[in-house]
Amino acid sequence: MALMVKSAAQLTLRRLTIIVAIQWMGATLALPLLPLFLEHRGASPSLVGVVMASFFVAGVATQFVLGHVADRFGRRRVLVGALVTYGLASMIFMLPVSAVWFVVARALQGASAGAFEVTSLSAVAALFAEAERGRAMSRIFAAQIFGLALGPMVGALSSVDHLGYAYFVTGLISLVAAIVATRTYLGDEHMTSEPLPPLQWTQQVVGTLFAASASGLTIGVYEACWSLLLHLHHASTLQIRLSWTLFGLPMATLSRFGGWLADHANRRVVSLAGILSGALFLSIYPHIHNNVVILFLGSVEAIGAALSVASISSLMSQGAHQRELSRRQGLYTTANTAALALAAGVSGALFSINSALPFTVVSIVSSALALTTLWWWRDVRGHITPDATTT
């Protein structure tokens, strides 16, 4: 019986990995050309900004709510609904509608993408024992990075005029994935009509939210200012594109080892070391004017990120009640996405004052938030014993 459950869990993990990779590829498919596509469809520069921001705003606004719904009614319903919503929203880009409709479409995509992350990671937490959870979660994170890296490359093969068709194909794939999800085991057997157990606001949970926020702040600066910084340093278009690829490759490749560390090393130490490493690299990039060195350092920085992300996420689910997992994951992704959006919004203004300012300020704030985990996690179990089981 145990062997059958483990086999079902592995099958679910493989399916979720494929679904997450496809959806994140679709989410980033048009990023190089989407502003031009929107402009071609009559959107003003301000409306283009609203469309681009709506993806993240919708994610922040809905991730915890969807986590609550998943804990109450089951993860499969949320995942299937999100896949259908994502598919239909993607098809809007092919319709002859006004540009305002693309705000709605992008917001629906953002909410759906948040639902993918919440349900997939909470399902993994439900299906795998704590001693195996880091390695399982690392495969989901690797799929995200793979999709994020591949999406813009695939999108570059399409022209602005044909971007709607690319979105339409993405929508069809999402609808097919929804059919697969209806037959996928997501560990929902604990769902009952009884009221949900209260969310445990432990020091472990609060500390992990600080860690998620610290990580999100760093990512937000890169979202807003990385290309601007390289352009200021006279980097070529090829070098700018390569910088993202050279970061993504080691991130995706080494994330599996990061999952192993989460299951065998001290999760608290690995998490803190990864965040502080990221903040350190963030602070030094503006002061390096050799673009080849910057590309190399980006790959080195990715190692720290790859080795720590599974530990941070595993700490969020560690010791949680089965019907609490999705809400915890919703809190985690909300904190991370909100910090990302905040940093991205502020960094642009800081960059206009001084190119090094957003990198320096956010590295200090991120480090400060990360260091608070020394207090929050002081009594938290960092090592997971081999016989640890799901809660």
PDB file of N, CA and C in Angstrom, residues 249-344:
ATOM      1  N   LEU A 249      20.382  28.887 -15.997  1.00  0.00           N
ATOM      2  CA  LEU A 249      20.894  27.531 -16.202  1.00  0.00           C
ATOM      3  C   LEU A 249      21.415  26.885 -14.920  1.00  0.00           C
ATOM      4  N   PRO A 250      22.344  27.531 -14.193  1.00  0.00           N
ATOM      5  CA  PRO A 250      22.781  26.901 -12.937  1.00  0.00           C
ATOM      6  C   PRO A 250      21.671  26.831 -11.899  1.00  0.00           C
ATOM      7  N   MET A 251      20.745  27.786 -11.946  1.00  0.00           N
ATOM      8  CA  MET A 251      19.617  27.767 -11.010  1.00  0.00           C
ATOM      9  C   MET A 251      18.776  26.511 -11.221  1.00  0.00           C
ATOM     10  N   ALA A 252      18.454  26.229 -12.482  1.00  0.00           N
ATOM     11  CA  ALA A 252      17.643  25.048 -12.786  1.00  0.00           C
ATOM     12  C   ALA A 252      18.427  23.760 -12.561  1.00  0.00           C
ATOM     13  N   THR A 253      19.719  23.779 -12.908  1.00  0.00           N
ATOM     14  CA  THR A 253      20.543  22.573 -12.812  1.00  0.00           C
ATOM     15  C   THR A 253      20.808  22.166 -11.367  1.00  0.00           C
ATOM     16  N   LEU A 254      21.088  23.149 -10.511  1.00  0.00           N
ATOM     17  CA  LEU A 254      21.504  22.854  -9.144  1.00  0.00           C
ATOM     18  C   LEU A 254      20.362  22.836  -8.140  1.00  0.00           C
ATOM     19  N   SER A 255      19.157  23.167  -8.579  1.00  0.00           N
ATOM     20  CA  SER A 255      18.045  23.211  -7.628  1.00  0.00           C
ATOM     21  C   SER A 255      17.768  21.837  -7.020  1.00  0.00           C
ATOM     22  N   ARG A 256      18.030  20.773  -7.787  1.00  0.00           N
ATOM     23  CA  ARG A 256      17.835  19.418  -7.245  1.00  0.00           C
ATOM     24  C   ARG A 256      18.782  19.176  -6.062  1.00  0.00           C
ATOM     25  N   PHE A 257      20.022  19.659  -6.194  1.00  0.00           N
ATOM     26  CA  PHE A 257      20.963  19.516  -5.084  1.00  0.00           C
ATOM     27  C   PHE A 257      20.524  20.386  -3.907  1.00  0.00           C
ATOM     28  N   GLY A 258      19.936  21.547  -4.225  1.00  0.00           N
ATOM     29  CA  GLY A 258      19.383  22.383  -3.164  1.00  0.00           C
ATOM     30  C   GLY A 258      18.287  21.660  -2.402  1.00  0.00           C
ATOM     31  N   GLY A 259      17.489  20.881  -3.115  1.00  0.00           N
ATOM     32  CA  GLY A 259      16.471  20.073  -2.451  1.00  0.00           C
ATOM     33  C   GLY A 259      17.086  19.025  -1.543  1.00  0.00           C
ATOM     34  N   TRP A 260      18.191  18.429  -1.991  1.00  0.00           N
ATOM     35  CA  TRP A 260      18.899  17.449  -1.160  1.00  0.00           C
ATOM     36  C   TRP A 260      19.415  18.112   0.108  1.00  0.00           C
ATOM     37  N   LEU A 261      19.952  19.326  -0.018  1.00  0.00           N
ATOM     38  CA  LEU A 261      20.432  20.050   1.161  1.00  0.00           C
ATOM     39  C   LEU A 261      19.296  20.320   2.142  1.00  0.00           C
ATOM     40  N   ALA A 262      18.131  20.679   1.610  1.00  0.00           N
ATOM     41  CA  ALA A 262      16.983  20.959   2.478  1.00  0.00           C
ATOM     42  C   ALA A 262      16.603  19.738   3.308  1.00  0.00           C
ATOM     43  N   ASP A 263      16.832  18.546   2.767  1.00  0.00           N
ATOM     44  CA  ASP A 263      16.471  17.314   3.465  1.00  0.00           C
ATOM     45  C   ASP A 263      17.593  16.762   4.341  1.00  0.00           C
ATOM     46  N   HIS A 264      18.833  17.212   4.119  1.00  0.00           N
ATOM     47  CA  HIS A 264      19.958  16.621   4.840  1.00  0.00           C
ATOM     48  C   HIS A 264      20.772  17.618   5.664  1.00  0.00           C
ATOM     49  N   ALA A 265      20.727  18.899   5.323  1.00  0.00           N
ATOM     50  CA  ALA A 265      21.484  19.906   6.064  1.00  0.00           C
ATOM     51  C   ALA A 265      20.535  20.713   6.951  1.00  0.00           C
ATOM     52  N   ASN A 266      21.075  21.706   7.628  1.00  0.00           N
ATOM     53  CA  ASN A 266      20.264  22.570   8.487  1.00  0.00           C
ATOM     54  C   ASN A 266      19.537  23.597   7.621  1.00  0.00           C
ATOM     55  N   ARG A 267      18.227  23.481   7.528  1.00  0.00           N
ATOM     56  CA  ARG A 267      17.442  24.358   6.659  1.00  0.00           C
ATOM     57  C   ARG A 267      17.586  25.830   7.037  1.00  0.00           C
ATOM     58  N   ARG A 268      17.693  26.097   8.317  1.00  0.00           N
ATOM     59  CA  ARG A 268      17.817  27.496   8.754  1.00  0.00           C
ATOM     60  C   ARG A 268      19.112  28.111   8.239  1.00  0.00           C
ATOM     61  N   VAL A 269      20.202  27.367   8.371  1.00  0.00           N
ATOM     62  CA  VAL A 269      21.511  27.872   7.944  1.00  0.00           C
ATOM     63  C   VAL A 269      21.560  28.041   6.431  1.00  0.00           C
ATOM     64  N   VAL A 270      21.071  27.043   5.703  1.00  0.00           N
ATOM     65  CA  VAL A 270      21.084  27.104   4.237  1.00  0.00           C
ATOM     66  C   VAL A 270      20.242  28.276   3.743  1.00  0.00           C
ATOM     67  N   SER A 271      19.072  28.479   4.338  1.00  0.00           N
ATOM     68  CA  SER A 271      18.183  29.568   3.925  1.00  0.00           C
ATOM     69  C   SER A 271      18.836  30.922   4.147  1.00  0.00           C
ATOM     70  N   LEU A 272      19.356  31.140   5.343  1.00  0.00           N
ATOM     71  CA  LEU A 272      19.971  32.430   5.666  1.00  0.00           C
ATOM     72  C   LEU A 272      21.195  32.688   4.801  1.00  0.00           C
ATOM     73  N   ALA A 273      22.025  31.667   4.600  1.00  0.00           N
ATOM     74  CA  ALA A 273      23.225  31.831   3.777  1.00  0.00           C
ATOM     75  C   ALA A 273      22.862  32.200   2.346  1.00  0.00           C
ATOM     76  N   GLY A 274      21.824  31.584   1.801  1.00  0.00           N
ATOM     77  CA  GLY A 274      21.416  31.879   0.432  1.00  0.00           C
ATOM     78  C   GLY A 274      20.928  33.304   0.263  1.00  0.00           C
ATOM     79  N   ILE A 275      20.122  33.793   1.212  1.00  0.00           N
ATOM     80  CA  ILE A 275      19.590  35.157   1.110  1.00  0.00           C
ATOM     81  C   ILE A 275      20.700  36.188   1.275  1.00  0.00           C
ATOM     82  N   LEU A 276      21.584  35.982   2.249  1.00  0.00           N
ATOM     83  CA  LEU A 276      22.689  36.923   2.456  1.00  0.00           C
ATOM     84  C   LEU A 276      23.641  36.924   1.266  1.00  0.00           C
ATOM     85  N   SER A 277      23.851  35.766   0.669  1.00  0.00           N
ATOM     86  CA  SER A 277      24.685  35.691  -0.530  1.00  0.00           C
ATOM     87  C   SER A 277      24.079  36.515  -1.657  1.00  0.00           C
ATOM     88  N   GLY A 278      22.760  36.390  -1.857  1.00  0.00           N
ATOM     89  CA  GLY A 278      22.090  37.165  -2.893  1.00  0.00           C
ATOM     90  C   GLY A 278      22.182  38.658  -2.650  1.00  0.00           C
ATOM     91  N   ALA A 279      22.037  39.079  -1.389  1.00  0.00           N
ATOM     92  CA  ALA A 279      22.139  40.502  -1.054  1.00  0.00           C
ATOM     93  C   ALA A 279      23.549  41.030  -1.301  1.00  0.00           C
ATOM     94  N   LEU A 280      24.552  40.204  -1.021  1.00  0.00           N
ATOM     95  CA  LEU A 280      25.938  40.617  -1.252  1.00  0.00           C
ATOM     96  C   LEU A 280      26.204  40.846  -2.733  1.00  0.00           C
ATOM     97  N   PHE A 281      25.799  39.909  -3.558  1.00  0.00           N
ATOM     98  CA  PHE A 281      25.991  40.070  -5.005  1.00  0.00           C
ATOM     99  C   PHE A 281      25.229  41.284  -5.522  1.00  0.00           C
ATOM    100  N   LEU A 282      24.026  41.498  -5.010  1.00  0.00           N
ATOM    101  CA  LEU A 282      23.226  42.650  -5.432  1.00  0.00           C
ATOM    102  C   LEU A 282      23.973  43.950  -5.186  1.00  0.00           C
ATOM    103  N   SER A 283      24.677  44.036  -4.083  1.00  0.00           N
ATOM    104  CA  SER A 283      25.346  45.288  -3.714  1.00  0.00           C
ATOM    105  C   SER A 283      26.583  45.586  -4.552  1.00  0.00           C
ATOM    106  N   ILE A 284      27.207  44.550  -5.133  1.00  0.00           N
ATOM    107  CA  ILE A 284      28.478  44.790  -5.825  1.00  0.00           C
ATOM    108  C   ILE A 284      28.342  44.978  -7.333  1.00  0.00           C
ATOM    109  N   TYR A 285      27.225  44.557  -7.924  1.00  0.00           N
ATOM    110  CA  TYR A 285      27.087  44.651  -9.379  1.00  0.00           C
ATOM    111  C   TYR A 285      27.276  46.063  -9.930  1.00  0.00           C
ATOM    112  N   PRO A 286      26.727  47.116  -9.308  1.00  0.00           N
ATOM    113  CA  PRO A 286      26.877  48.458  -9.895  1.00  0.00           C
ATOM    114  C   PRO A 286      28.324  48.940  -9.959  1.00  0.00           C
ATOM    115  N   HIS A 287      29.191  48.322  -9.170  1.00  0.00           N
ATOM    116  CA  HIS A 287      30.576  48.784  -9.089  1.00  0.00           C
ATOM    117  C   HIS A 287      31.518  47.970  -9.978  1.00  0.00           C
ATOM    118  N   ILE A 288      30.960  47.050 -10.754  1.00  0.00           N
ATOM    119  CA  ILE A 288      31.750  46.250 -11.692  1.00  0.00           C
ATOM    120  C   ILE A 288      31.428  46.720 -13.103  1.00  0.00           C
ATOM    121  N   HIS A 289      32.431  47.100 -13.844  1.00  0.00           N
ATOM    122  CA  HIS A 289      32.204  47.676 -15.170  1.00  0.00           C
ATOM    123  C   HIS A 289      32.696  46.773 -16.302  1.00  0.00           C
ATOM    124  N   ASN A 290      33.085  45.566 -15.951  1.00  0.00           N
ATOM    125  CA  ASN A 290      33.451  44.566 -16.951  1.00  0.00           C
ATOM    126  C   ASN A 290      32.262  43.624 -17.115  1.00  0.00           C
ATOM    127  N   ASN A 291      31.613  43.686 -18.270  1.00  0.00           N
ATOM    128  CA  ASN A 291      30.381  42.924 -18.465  1.00  0.00           C
ATOM    129  C   ASN A 291      30.602  41.415 -18.456  1.00  0.00           C
ATOM    130  N   VAL A 292      31.770  40.970 -18.896  1.00  0.00           N
ATOM    131  CA  VAL A 292      32.071  39.534 -18.864  1.00  0.00           C
ATOM    132  C   VAL A 292      32.128  39.048 -17.415  1.00  0.00           C
ATOM    133  N   VAL A 293      32.735  39.858 -16.555  1.00  0.00           N
ATOM    134  CA  VAL A 293      32.807  39.511 -15.132  1.00  0.00           C
ATOM    135  C   VAL A 293      31.409  39.473 -14.518  1.00  0.00           C
ATOM    136  N   ILE A 294      30.560  40.431 -14.909  1.00  0.00           N
ATOM    137  CA  ILE A 294      29.189  40.464 -14.398  1.00  0.00           C
ATOM    138  C   ILE A 294      28.433  39.195 -14.797  1.00  0.00           C
ATOM    139  N   LEU A 295      28.600  38.765 -16.051  1.00  0.00           N
ATOM    140  CA  LEU A 295      27.940  37.540 -16.505  1.00  0.00           C
ATOM    141  C   LEU A 295      28.406  36.338 -15.690  1.00  0.00           C
ATOM    142  N   PHE A 296      29.706  36.278 -15.426  1.00  0.00           N
ATOM    143  CA  PHE A 296      30.256  35.178 -14.636  1.00  0.00           C
ATOM    144  C   PHE A 296      29.713  35.202 -13.206  1.00  0.00           C
ATOM    145  N   LEU A 297      29.698  36.391 -12.602  1.00  0.00           N
ATOM    146  CA  LEU A 297      29.211  36.506 -11.230  1.00  0.00           C
ATOM    147  C   LEU A 297      27.726  36.167 -11.126  1.00  0.00           C
ATOM    148  N   GLY A 298      26.971  36.471 -12.190  1.00  0.00           N
ATOM    149  CA  GLY A 298      25.557  36.108 -12.187  1.00  0.00           C
ATOM    150  C   GLY A 298      25.355  34.612 -12.059  1.00  0.00           C
ATOM    151  N   SER A 299      26.204  33.849 -12.738  1.00  0.00           N
ATOM    152  CA  SER A 299      26.121  32.389 -12.640  1.00  0.00           C
ATOM    153  C   SER A 299      26.518  31.907 -11.250  1.00  0.00           C
ATOM    154  N   VAL A 300      27.523  32.566 -10.661  1.00  0.00           N
ATOM    155  CA  VAL A 300      27.943  32.198  -9.303  1.00  0.00           C
ATOM    156  C   VAL A 300      26.837  32.510  -8.298  1.00  0.00           C
ATOM    157  N   GLU A 301      26.202  33.685  -8.471  1.00  0.00           N
ATOM    158  CA  GLU A 301      25.104  34.056  -7.574  1.00  0.00           C
ATOM    159  C   GLU A 301      23.970  33.038  -7.631  1.00  0.00           C
ATOM    160  N   ALA A 302      23.705  32.524  -8.833  1.00  0.00           N
ATOM    161  CA  ALA A 302      22.612  31.563  -9.008  1.00  0.00           C
ATOM    162  C   ALA A 302      22.820  30.305  -8.182  1.00  0.00           C
ATOM    163  N   ILE A 303      24.074  29.968  -7.902  1.00  0.00           N
ATOM    164  CA  ILE A 303      24.357  28.771  -7.107  1.00  0.00           C
ATOM    165  C   ILE A 303      23.754  28.913  -5.712  1.00  0.00           C
ATOM    166  N   GLY A 304      23.983  30.081  -5.086  1.00  0.00           N
ATOM    167  CA  GLY A 304      23.427  30.311  -3.754  1.00  0.00           C
ATOM    168  C   GLY A 304      21.912  30.276  -3.745  1.00  0.00           C
ATOM    169  N   ALA A 305      21.305  30.868  -4.776  1.00  0.00           N
ATOM    170  CA  ALA A 305      19.842  30.871  -4.867  1.00  0.00           C
ATOM    171  C   ALA A 305      19.307  29.456  -5.053  1.00  0.00           C
ATOM    172  N   ALA A 306      19.965  28.692  -5.930  1.00  0.00           N
ATOM    173  CA  ALA A 306      19.507  27.329  -6.213  1.00  0.00           C
ATOM    174  C   ALA A 306      19.594  26.432  -4.984  1.00  0.00           C
ATOM    175  N   LEU A 307      20.617  26.655  -4.167  1.00  0.00           N
ATOM    176  CA  LEU A 307      20.838  25.787  -3.020  1.00  0.00           C
ATOM    177  C   LEU A 307      19.957  26.130  -1.821  1.00  0.00           C
ATOM    178  N   SER A 308      19.320  27.298  -1.831  1.00  0.00           N
ATOM    179  CA  SER A 308      18.586  27.737  -0.639  1.00  0.00           C
ATOM    180  C   SER A 308      17.076  27.791  -0.796  1.00  0.00           C
ATOM    181  N   VAL A 309      16.570  27.923  -2.020  1.00  0.00           N
ATOM    182  CA  VAL A 309      15.137  28.171  -2.191  1.00  0.00           C
ATOM    183  C   VAL A 309      14.280  27.020  -1.669  1.00  0.00           C
ATOM    184  N   ALA A 310      14.721  25.787  -1.833  1.00  0.00           N
ATOM    185  CA  ALA A 310      13.946  24.644  -1.338  1.00  0.00           C
ATOM    186  C   ALA A 310      13.917  24.611   0.184  1.00  0.00           C
ATOM    187  N   SER A 311      15.003  25.037   0.814  1.00  0.00           N
ATOM    188  CA  SER A 311      15.044  25.066   2.282  1.00  0.00           C
ATOM    189  C   SER A 311      14.058  26.080   2.838  1.00  0.00           C
ATOM    190  N   ILE A 312      13.988  27.258   2.206  1.00  0.00           N
ATOM    191  CA  ILE A 312      13.061  28.292   2.673  1.00  0.00           C
ATOM    192  C   ILE A 312      11.622  27.799   2.557  1.00  0.00           C
ATOM    193  N   SER A 313      11.279  27.258   1.407  1.00  0.00           N
ATOM    194  CA  SER A 313       9.913  26.788   1.187  1.00  0.00           C
ATOM    195  C   SER A 313       9.571  25.600   2.087  1.00  0.00           C
ATOM    196  N   SER A 314      10.537  24.722   2.321  1.00  0.00           N
ATOM    197  CA  SER A 314      10.293  23.569   3.188  1.00  0.00           C
ATOM    198  C   SER A 314      10.029  23.999   4.626  1.00  0.00           C
ATOM    199  N   LEU A 315      10.711  25.046   5.067  1.00  0.00           N
ATOM    200  CA  LEU A 315      10.462  25.561   6.411  1.00  0.00           C
ATOM    201  C   LEU A 315       9.030  26.068   6.557  1.00  0.00           C
ATOM    202  N   MET A 316       8.476  26.592   5.462  1.00  0.00           N
ATOM    203  CA  MET A 316       7.114  27.119   5.524  1.00  0.00           C
ATOM    204  C   MET A 316       6.095  26.011   5.778  1.00  0.00           C
ATOM    205  N   SER A 317       6.330  24.842   5.233  1.00  0.00           N
ATOM    206  CA  SER A 317       5.363  23.748   5.378  1.00  0.00           C
ATOM    207  C   SER A 317       5.692  22.807   6.527  1.00  0.00           C
ATOM    208  N   GLN A 318       6.869  22.936   7.096  1.00  0.00           N
ATOM    209  CA  GLN A 318       7.326  22.017   8.134  1.00  0.00           C
ATOM    210  C   GLN A 318       6.390  22.043   9.351  1.00  0.00           C
ATOM    211  N   GLY A 319       5.861  20.880   9.705  1.00  0.00           N
ATOM    212  CA  GLY A 319       5.002  20.768  10.879  1.00  0.00           C
ATOM    213  C   GLY A 319       3.579  21.245  10.692  1.00  0.00           C
ATOM    214  N   ALA A 320       3.182  21.582   9.477  1.00  0.00           N
ATOM    215  CA  ALA A 320       1.844  22.118   9.236  1.00  0.00           C
ATOM    216  C   ALA A 320       0.789  21.017   9.216  1.00  0.00           C
ATOM    217  N   HIS A 321      -0.428  21.371   9.604  1.00  0.00           N
ATOM    218  CA  HIS A 321      -1.578  20.480   9.462  1.00  0.00           C
ATOM    219  C   HIS A 321      -1.880  20.313   7.976  1.00  0.00           C
ATOM    220  N   GLN A 322      -2.390  19.130   7.593  1.00  0.00           N
ATOM    221  CA  GLN A 322      -2.671  18.868   6.178  1.00  0.00           C
ATOM    222  C   GLN A 322      -3.594  19.915   5.567  1.00  0.00           C
ATOM    223  N   ARG A 323      -4.576  20.390   6.333  1.00  0.00           N
ATOM    224  CA  ARG A 323      -5.534  21.358   5.806  1.00  0.00           C
ATOM    225  C   ARG A 323      -5.101  22.797   6.082  1.00  0.00           C
ATOM    226  N   GLU A 324      -3.828  22.955   6.332  1.00  0.00           N
ATOM    227  CA  GLU A 324      -3.244  24.282   6.537  1.00  0.00           C
ATOM    228  C   GLU A 324      -2.187  24.589   5.484  1.00  0.00           C
ATOM    229  N   LEU A 325      -1.760  23.556   4.758  1.00  0.00           N
ATOM    230  CA  LEU A 325      -0.620  23.666   3.852  1.00  0.00           C
ATOM    231  C   LEU A 325      -0.818  24.718   2.765  1.00  0.00           C
ATOM    232  N   SER A 326      -1.992  24.758   2.153  1.00  0.00           N
ATOM    233  CA  SER A 326      -2.223  25.697   1.051  1.00  0.00           C
ATOM    234  C   SER A 326      -2.254  27.136   1.543  1.00  0.00           C
ATOM    235  N   ARG A 327      -2.821  27.364   2.726  1.00  0.00           N
ATOM    236  CA  ARG A 327      -2.818  28.725   3.269  1.00  0.00           C
ATOM    237  C   ARG A 327      -1.404  29.183   3.590  1.00  0.00           C
ATOM    238  N   ARG A 328      -0.606  28.295   4.139  1.00  0.00           N
ATOM    239  CA  ARG A 328       0.794  28.657   4.406  1.00  0.00           C
ATOM    240  C   ARG A 328       1.520  28.998   3.105  1.00  0.00           C
ATOM    241  N   GLN A 329       1.302  28.174   2.093  1.00  0.00           N
ATOM    242  CA  GLN A 329       1.957  28.444   0.817  1.00  0.00           C
ATOM    243  C   GLN A 329       1.438  29.733   0.209  1.00  0.00           C
ATOM    244  N   GLY A 330       0.144  30.017   0.400  1.00  0.00           N
ATOM    245  CA  GLY A 330      -0.412  31.274  -0.077  1.00  0.00           C
ATOM    246  C   GLY A 330       0.221  32.471   0.598  1.00  0.00           C
ATOM    247  N   LEU A 331       0.459  32.368   1.896  1.00  0.00           N
ATOM    248  CA  LEU A 331       1.147  33.444   2.618  1.00  0.00           C
ATOM    249  C   LEU A 331       2.563  33.639   2.087  1.00  0.00           C
ATOM    250  N   TYR A 332       3.245  32.528   1.866  1.00  0.00           N
ATOM    251  CA  TYR A 332       4.634  32.582   1.387  1.00  0.00           C
ATOM    252  C   TYR A 332       4.726  33.286   0.032  1.00  0.00           C
ATOM    253  N   THR A 333       3.899  32.866  -0.912  1.00  0.00           N
ATOM    254  CA  THR A 333       3.960  33.455  -2.249  1.00  0.00           C
ATOM    255  C   THR A 333       3.468  34.899  -2.246  1.00  0.00           C
ATOM    256  N   THR A 334       2.510  35.220  -1.373  1.00  0.00           N
ATOM    257  CA  THR A 334       2.043  36.604  -1.271  1.00  0.00           C
ATOM    258  C   THR A 334       3.154  37.511  -0.772  1.00  0.00           C
ATOM    259  N   ALA A 335       3.856  37.084   0.279  1.00  0.00           N
ATOM    260  CA  ALA A 335       4.952  37.888   0.822  1.00  0.00           C
ATOM    261  C   ALA A 335       6.054  38.083  -0.212  1.00  0.00           C
ATOM    262  N   ASN A 336       6.393  37.007  -0.909  1.00  0.00           N
ATOM    263  CA  ASN A 336       7.456  37.076  -1.904  1.00  0.00           C
ATOM    264  C   ASN A 336       7.082  37.967  -3.079  1.00  0.00           C
ATOM    265  N   THR A 337       5.863  37.798  -3.600  1.00  0.00           N
ATOM    266  CA  THR A 337       5.424  38.574  -4.759  1.00  0.00           C
ATOM    267  C   THR A 337       5.215  40.036  -4.403  1.00  0.00           C
ATOM    268  N   ALA A 338       4.660  40.310  -3.213  1.00  0.00           N
ATOM    269  CA  ALA A 338       4.442  41.696  -2.785  1.00  0.00           C
ATOM    270  C   ALA A 338       5.769  42.433  -2.631  1.00  0.00           C
ATOM    271  N   ALA A 339       6.757  41.761  -2.043  1.00  0.00           N
ATOM    272  CA  ALA A 339       8.075  42.379  -1.894  1.00  0.00           C
ATOM    273  C   ALA A 339       8.712  42.627  -3.254  1.00  0.00           C
ATOM    274  N   LEU A 340       8.541  41.685  -4.160  1.00  0.00           N
ATOM    275  CA  LEU A 340       9.058  41.842  -5.525  1.00  0.00           C
ATOM    276  C   LEU A 340       8.447  43.064  -6.198  1.00  0.00           C
ATOM    277  N   ALA A 341       7.125  43.177  -6.121  1.00  0.00           N
ATOM    278  CA  ALA A 341       6.443  44.297  -6.768  1.00  0.00           C
ATOM    279  C   ALA A 341       6.843  45.628  -6.145  1.00  0.00           C
ATOM    280  N   LEU A 342       6.969  45.651  -4.817  1.00  0.00           N
ATOM    281  CA  LEU A 342       7.367  46.882  -4.129  1.00  0.00           C
ATOM    282  C   LEU A 342       8.768  47.313  -4.540  1.00  0.00           C
ATOM    283  N   ALA A 343       9.696  46.361  -4.537  1.00  0.00           N
ATOM    284  CA  ALA A 343      11.071  46.689  -4.912  1.00  0.00           C
ATOM    285  C   ALA A 343      11.166  47.128  -6.362  1.00  0.00           C
ATOM    286  N   ALA A 344      10.429  46.472  -7.242  1.00  0.00           N
ATOM    287  CA  ALA A 344      10.451  46.841  -8.658  1.00  0.00           C
ATOM    288  C   ALA A 344       9.925  48.256  -8.856  1.00  0.00           C
TER     289      ALA A 344
END
